[in-house]
mmCIF file of C-alpha atoms and ligand atoms in Angstrom:
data_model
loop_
_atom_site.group_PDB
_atom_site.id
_atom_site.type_symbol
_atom_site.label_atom_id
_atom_site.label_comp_id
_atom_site.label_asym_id
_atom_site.label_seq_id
_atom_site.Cartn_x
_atom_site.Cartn_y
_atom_site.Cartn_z
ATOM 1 C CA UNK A 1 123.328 -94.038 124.951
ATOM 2 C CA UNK A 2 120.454 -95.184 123.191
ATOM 3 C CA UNK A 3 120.728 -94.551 119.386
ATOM 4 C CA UNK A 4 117.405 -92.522 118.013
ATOM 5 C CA UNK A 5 115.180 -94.756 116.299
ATOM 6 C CA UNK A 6 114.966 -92.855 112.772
ATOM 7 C CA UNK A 7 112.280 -92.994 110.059
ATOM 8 C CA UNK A 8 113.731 -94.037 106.807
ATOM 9 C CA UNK A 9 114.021 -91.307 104.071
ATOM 10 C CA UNK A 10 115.854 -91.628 100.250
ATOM 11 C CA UNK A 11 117.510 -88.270 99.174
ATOM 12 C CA UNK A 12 117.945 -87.334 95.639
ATOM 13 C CA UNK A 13 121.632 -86.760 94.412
ATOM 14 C CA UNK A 14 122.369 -84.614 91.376
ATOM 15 C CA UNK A 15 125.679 -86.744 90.271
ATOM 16 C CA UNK A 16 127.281 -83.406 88.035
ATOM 17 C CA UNK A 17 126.275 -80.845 90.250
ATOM 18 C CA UNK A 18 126.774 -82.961 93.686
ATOM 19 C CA UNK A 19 123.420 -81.107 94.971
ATOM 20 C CA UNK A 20 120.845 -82.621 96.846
ATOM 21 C CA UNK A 21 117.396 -82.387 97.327
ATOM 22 C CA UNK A 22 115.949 -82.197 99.684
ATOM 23 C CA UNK A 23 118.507 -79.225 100.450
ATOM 24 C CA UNK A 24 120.144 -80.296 103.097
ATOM 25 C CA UNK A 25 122.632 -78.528 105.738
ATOM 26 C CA UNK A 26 125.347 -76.246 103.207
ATOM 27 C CA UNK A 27 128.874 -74.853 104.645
ATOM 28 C CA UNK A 28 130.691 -72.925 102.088
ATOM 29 C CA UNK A 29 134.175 -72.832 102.946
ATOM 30 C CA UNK A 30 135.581 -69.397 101.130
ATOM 31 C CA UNK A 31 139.605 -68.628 101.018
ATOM 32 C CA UNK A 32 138.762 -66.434 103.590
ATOM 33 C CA UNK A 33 138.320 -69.521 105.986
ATOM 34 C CA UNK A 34 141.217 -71.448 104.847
ATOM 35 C CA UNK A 35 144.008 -68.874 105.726
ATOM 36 C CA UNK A 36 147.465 -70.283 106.333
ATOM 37 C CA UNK A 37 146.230 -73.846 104.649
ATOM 38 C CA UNK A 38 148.062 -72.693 101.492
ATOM 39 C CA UNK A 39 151.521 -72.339 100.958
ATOM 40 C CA UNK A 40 150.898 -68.489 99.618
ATOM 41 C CA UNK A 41 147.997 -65.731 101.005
ATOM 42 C CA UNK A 42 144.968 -65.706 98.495
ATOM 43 C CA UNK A 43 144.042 -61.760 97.458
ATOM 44 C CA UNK A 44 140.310 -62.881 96.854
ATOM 45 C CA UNK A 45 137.536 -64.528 99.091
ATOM 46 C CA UNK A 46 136.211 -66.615 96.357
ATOM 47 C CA UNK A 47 134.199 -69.735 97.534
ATOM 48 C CA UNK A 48 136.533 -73.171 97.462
ATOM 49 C CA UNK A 49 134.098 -75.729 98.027
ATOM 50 C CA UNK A 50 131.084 -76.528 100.093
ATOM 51 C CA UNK A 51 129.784 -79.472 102.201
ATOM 52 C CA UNK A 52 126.381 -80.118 101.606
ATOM 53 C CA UNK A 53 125.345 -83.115 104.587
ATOM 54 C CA UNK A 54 122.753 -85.089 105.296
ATOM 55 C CA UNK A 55 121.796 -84.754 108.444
ATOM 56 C CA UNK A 56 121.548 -87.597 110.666
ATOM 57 C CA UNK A 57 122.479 -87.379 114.395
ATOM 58 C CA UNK A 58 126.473 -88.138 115.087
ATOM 59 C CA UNK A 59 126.388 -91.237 117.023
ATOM 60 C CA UNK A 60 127.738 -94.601 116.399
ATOM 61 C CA UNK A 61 125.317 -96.505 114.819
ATOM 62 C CA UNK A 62 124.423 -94.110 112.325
ATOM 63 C CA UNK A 63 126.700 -93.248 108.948
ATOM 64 C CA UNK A 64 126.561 -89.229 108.626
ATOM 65 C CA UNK A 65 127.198 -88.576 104.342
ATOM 66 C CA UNK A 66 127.507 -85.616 102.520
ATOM 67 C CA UNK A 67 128.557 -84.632 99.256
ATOM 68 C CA UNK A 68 131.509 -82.112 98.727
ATOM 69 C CA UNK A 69 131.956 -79.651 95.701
ATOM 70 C CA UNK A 70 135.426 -78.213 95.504
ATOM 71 C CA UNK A 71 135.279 -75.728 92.885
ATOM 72 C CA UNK A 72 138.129 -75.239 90.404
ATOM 73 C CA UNK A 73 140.903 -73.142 91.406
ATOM 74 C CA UNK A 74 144.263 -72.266 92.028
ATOM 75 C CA UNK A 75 146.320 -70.381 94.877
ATOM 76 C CA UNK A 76 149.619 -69.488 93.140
ATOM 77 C CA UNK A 77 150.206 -73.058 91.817
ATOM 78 C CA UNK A 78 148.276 -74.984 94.590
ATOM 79 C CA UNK A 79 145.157 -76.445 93.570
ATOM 80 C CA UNK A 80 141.723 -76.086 95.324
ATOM 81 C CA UNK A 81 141.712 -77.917 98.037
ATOM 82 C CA UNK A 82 139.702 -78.933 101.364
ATOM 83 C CA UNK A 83 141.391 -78.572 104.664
ATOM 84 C CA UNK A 84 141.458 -81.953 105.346
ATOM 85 C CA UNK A 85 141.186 -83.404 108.861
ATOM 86 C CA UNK A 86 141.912 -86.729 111.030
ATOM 87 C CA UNK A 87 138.802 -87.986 112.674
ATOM 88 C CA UNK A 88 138.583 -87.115 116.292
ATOM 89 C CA UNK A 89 137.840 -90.968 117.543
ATOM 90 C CA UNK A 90 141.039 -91.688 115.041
ATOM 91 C CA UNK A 91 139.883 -95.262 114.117
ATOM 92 C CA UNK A 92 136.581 -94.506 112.097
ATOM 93 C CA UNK A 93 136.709 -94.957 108.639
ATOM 94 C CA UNK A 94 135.425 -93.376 105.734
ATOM 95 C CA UNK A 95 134.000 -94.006 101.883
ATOM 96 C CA UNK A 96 135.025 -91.390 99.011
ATOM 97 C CA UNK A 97 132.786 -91.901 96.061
ATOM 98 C CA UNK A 98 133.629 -89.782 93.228
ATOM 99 C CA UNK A 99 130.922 -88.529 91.108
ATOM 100 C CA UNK A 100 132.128 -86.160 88.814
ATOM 101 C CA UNK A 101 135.573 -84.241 88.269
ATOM 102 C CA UNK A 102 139.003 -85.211 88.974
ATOM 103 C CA UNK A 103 141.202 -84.762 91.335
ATOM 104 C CA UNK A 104 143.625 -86.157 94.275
ATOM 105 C CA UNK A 105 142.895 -87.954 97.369
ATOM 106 C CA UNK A 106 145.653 -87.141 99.956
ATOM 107 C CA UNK A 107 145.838 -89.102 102.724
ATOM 108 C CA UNK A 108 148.715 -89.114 106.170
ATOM 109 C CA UNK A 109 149.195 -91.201 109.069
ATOM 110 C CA UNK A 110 149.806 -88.582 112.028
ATOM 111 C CA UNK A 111 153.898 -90.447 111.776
ATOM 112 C CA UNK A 112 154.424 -88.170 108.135
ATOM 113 C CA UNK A 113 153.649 -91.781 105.842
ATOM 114 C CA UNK A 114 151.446 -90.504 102.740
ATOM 115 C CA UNK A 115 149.172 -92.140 100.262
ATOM 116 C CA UNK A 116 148.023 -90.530 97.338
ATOM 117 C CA UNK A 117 145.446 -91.831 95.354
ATOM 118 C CA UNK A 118 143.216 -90.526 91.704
ATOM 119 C CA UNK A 119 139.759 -89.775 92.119
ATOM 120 C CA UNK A 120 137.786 -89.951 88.988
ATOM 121 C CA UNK A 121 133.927 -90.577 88.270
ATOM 122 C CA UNK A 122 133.110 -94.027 89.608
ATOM 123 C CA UNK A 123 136.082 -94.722 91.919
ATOM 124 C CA UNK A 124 135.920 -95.998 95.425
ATOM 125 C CA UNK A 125 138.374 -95.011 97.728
ATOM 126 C CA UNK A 126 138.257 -96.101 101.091
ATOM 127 C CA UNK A 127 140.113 -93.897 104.065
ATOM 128 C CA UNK A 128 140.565 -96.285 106.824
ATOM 129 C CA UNK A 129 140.990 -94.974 110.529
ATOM 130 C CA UNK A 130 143.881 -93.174 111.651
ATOM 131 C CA UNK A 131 144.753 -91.562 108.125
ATOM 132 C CA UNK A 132 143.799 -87.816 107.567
ATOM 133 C CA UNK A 133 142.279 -87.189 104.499
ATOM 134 C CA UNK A 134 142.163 -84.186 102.138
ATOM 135 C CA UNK A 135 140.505 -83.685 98.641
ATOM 136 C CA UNK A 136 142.794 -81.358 96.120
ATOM 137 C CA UNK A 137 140.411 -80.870 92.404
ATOM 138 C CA UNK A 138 143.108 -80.980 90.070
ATOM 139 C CA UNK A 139 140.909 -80.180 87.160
ATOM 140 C CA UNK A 140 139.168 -77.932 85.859
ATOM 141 C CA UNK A 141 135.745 -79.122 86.413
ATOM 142 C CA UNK A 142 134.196 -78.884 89.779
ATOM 143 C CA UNK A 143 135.207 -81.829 91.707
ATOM 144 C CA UNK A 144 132.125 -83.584 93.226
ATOM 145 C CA UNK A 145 132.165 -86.355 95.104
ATOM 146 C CA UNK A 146 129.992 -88.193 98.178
ATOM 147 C CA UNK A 147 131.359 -89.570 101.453
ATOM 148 C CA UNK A 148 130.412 -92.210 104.020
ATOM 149 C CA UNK A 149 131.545 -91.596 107.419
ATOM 150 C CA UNK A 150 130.803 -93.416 111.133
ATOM 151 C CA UNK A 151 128.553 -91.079 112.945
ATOM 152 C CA UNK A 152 130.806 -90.324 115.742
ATOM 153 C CA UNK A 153 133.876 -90.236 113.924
ATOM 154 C CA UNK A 154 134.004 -85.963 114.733
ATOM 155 C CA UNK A 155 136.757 -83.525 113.256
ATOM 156 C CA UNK A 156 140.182 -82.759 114.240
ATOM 157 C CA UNK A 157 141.108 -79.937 112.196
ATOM 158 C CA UNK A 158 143.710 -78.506 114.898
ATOM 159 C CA UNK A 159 146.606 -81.013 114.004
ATOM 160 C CA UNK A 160 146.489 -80.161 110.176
ATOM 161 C CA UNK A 161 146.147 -76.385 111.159
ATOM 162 C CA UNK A 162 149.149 -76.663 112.932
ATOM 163 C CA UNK A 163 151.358 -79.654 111.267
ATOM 164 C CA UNK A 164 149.833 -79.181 107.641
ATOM 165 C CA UNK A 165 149.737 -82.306 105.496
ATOM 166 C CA UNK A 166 153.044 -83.800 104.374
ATOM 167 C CA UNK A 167 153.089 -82.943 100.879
ATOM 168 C CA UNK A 168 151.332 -80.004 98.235
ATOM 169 C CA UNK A 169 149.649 -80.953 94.907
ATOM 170 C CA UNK A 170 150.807 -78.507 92.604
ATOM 171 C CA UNK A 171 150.311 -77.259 89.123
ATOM 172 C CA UNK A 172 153.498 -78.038 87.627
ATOM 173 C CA UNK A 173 154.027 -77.344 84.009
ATOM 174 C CA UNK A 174 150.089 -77.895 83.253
ATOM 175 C CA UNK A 175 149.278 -80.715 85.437
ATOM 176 C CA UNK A 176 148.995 -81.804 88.947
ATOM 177 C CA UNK A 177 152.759 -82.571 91.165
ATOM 178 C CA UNK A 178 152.673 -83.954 94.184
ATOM 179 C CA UNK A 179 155.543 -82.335 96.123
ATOM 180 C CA UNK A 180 156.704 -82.231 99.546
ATOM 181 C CA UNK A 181 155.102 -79.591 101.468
ATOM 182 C CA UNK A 182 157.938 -77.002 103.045
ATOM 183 C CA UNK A 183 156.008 -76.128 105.889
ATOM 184 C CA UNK A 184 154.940 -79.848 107.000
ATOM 185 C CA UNK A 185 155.477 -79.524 111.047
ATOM 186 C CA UNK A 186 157.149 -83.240 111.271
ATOM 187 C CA UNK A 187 155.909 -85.353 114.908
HETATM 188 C C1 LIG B 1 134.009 -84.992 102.894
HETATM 189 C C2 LIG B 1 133.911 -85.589 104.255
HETATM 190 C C3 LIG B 1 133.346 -84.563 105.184
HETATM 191 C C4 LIG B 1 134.174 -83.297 105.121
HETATM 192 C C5 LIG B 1 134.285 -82.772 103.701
HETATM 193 C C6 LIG B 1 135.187 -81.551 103.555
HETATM 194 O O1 LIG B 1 132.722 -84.757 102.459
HETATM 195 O O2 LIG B 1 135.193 -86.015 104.689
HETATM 196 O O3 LIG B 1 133.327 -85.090 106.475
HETATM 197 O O4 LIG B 1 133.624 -82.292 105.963
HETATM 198 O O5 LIG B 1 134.801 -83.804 102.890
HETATM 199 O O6 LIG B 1 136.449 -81.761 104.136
HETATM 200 P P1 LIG B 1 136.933 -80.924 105.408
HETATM 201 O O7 LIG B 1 135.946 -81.159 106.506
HETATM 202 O O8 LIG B 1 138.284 -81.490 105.709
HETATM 203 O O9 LIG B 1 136.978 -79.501 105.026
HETATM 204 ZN ZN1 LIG B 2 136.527 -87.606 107.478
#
């Protein structure tokens, strides 16, 4: 397929609040959306975090980037998190660059193996292909932070739905535990 030819455009990031202008396409993900993705059932349906993209069409050649604000938060001792997903072509990569915040980077290979790693105001981390990635905001500041992704890398939220990530960051005594989670489906 032949990729669109696109004029070039420069978006304005607001690195505390993780807004852009021009607004671009929002999804607010509330706890109402994110049933069974923590460990106990959430009595509210306050907002978790929202995905604020850039839109550029999802093919190939072009890098799709949006910034993500998880908000500060706990359910029972489980920190605010995104759902986290694999990409649906599983060898696309991504960028995380943190902006403002602090939290956790959790990343699994679909075999159970699990890398954790900080994110923090000016850190890079890079989520090669084939690991699923989730953010957890550990503090309690939102978390804000923009990502880099291969147009067609797509979503596969269906295997975390149903397998769940290996491990749970949770508040233990005051700060952030990285535990195993006890309802990780193992392949
Ligand atoms: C990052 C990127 C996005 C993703 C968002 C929220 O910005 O990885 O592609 O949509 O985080 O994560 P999720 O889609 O797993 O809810
Ligand atoms: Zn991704």
């Amino acid at each position: 397929m032949t990729p669109h030819l696109l004029e070039p455009f420069s978006v304005h990031i607001d690195f505390e609040s993780g807004l852009l202008s021009p607004d671009p396409v929002v999804l607010v993900r509330r706890l109402s959306s994110l049933a069974g993705y923590f460990l106990q059932n959430a009595d509210t349906d306050s907002e978790v975090y929202s995905v604020h993209e850039i839109r550029v069409p999802a093919e190939r050649d072009h890098l799709l980037s949006s910034t993500t604000i998880v908000l500060p938060g706990k359910v029972g001792d489980e920190y605010y998190m995104t759902k986290g997903h694999f990409h649906a072509n599983r060898d696309r990569s991504e960028i995380y660059l943190t902006l403002s915040g602090e939290g956790l980077l959790v990343m699994a290979l679909e075999n159970g193996t699990t890398v954790t790693k900080e994110m923090r105001p000016g850190v890079v981390n890079y989520v090669p292909g084939h690991w699923a990635h989730r953010s957890v905001n550990t503090g309690s500041e939102p978390l804000v932070f923009y990502a880099v992704y291969i147009g067609d890398a797509g979503y596969d939220y269906a295997t975390i739905a149903e397998r769940g990530f290996p491990v749970v960051v949770v508040d233990r005594d005051g700060g952030p535990s990285v535990v195993p989670n006890p309802r990780y489906l193992a392949p």
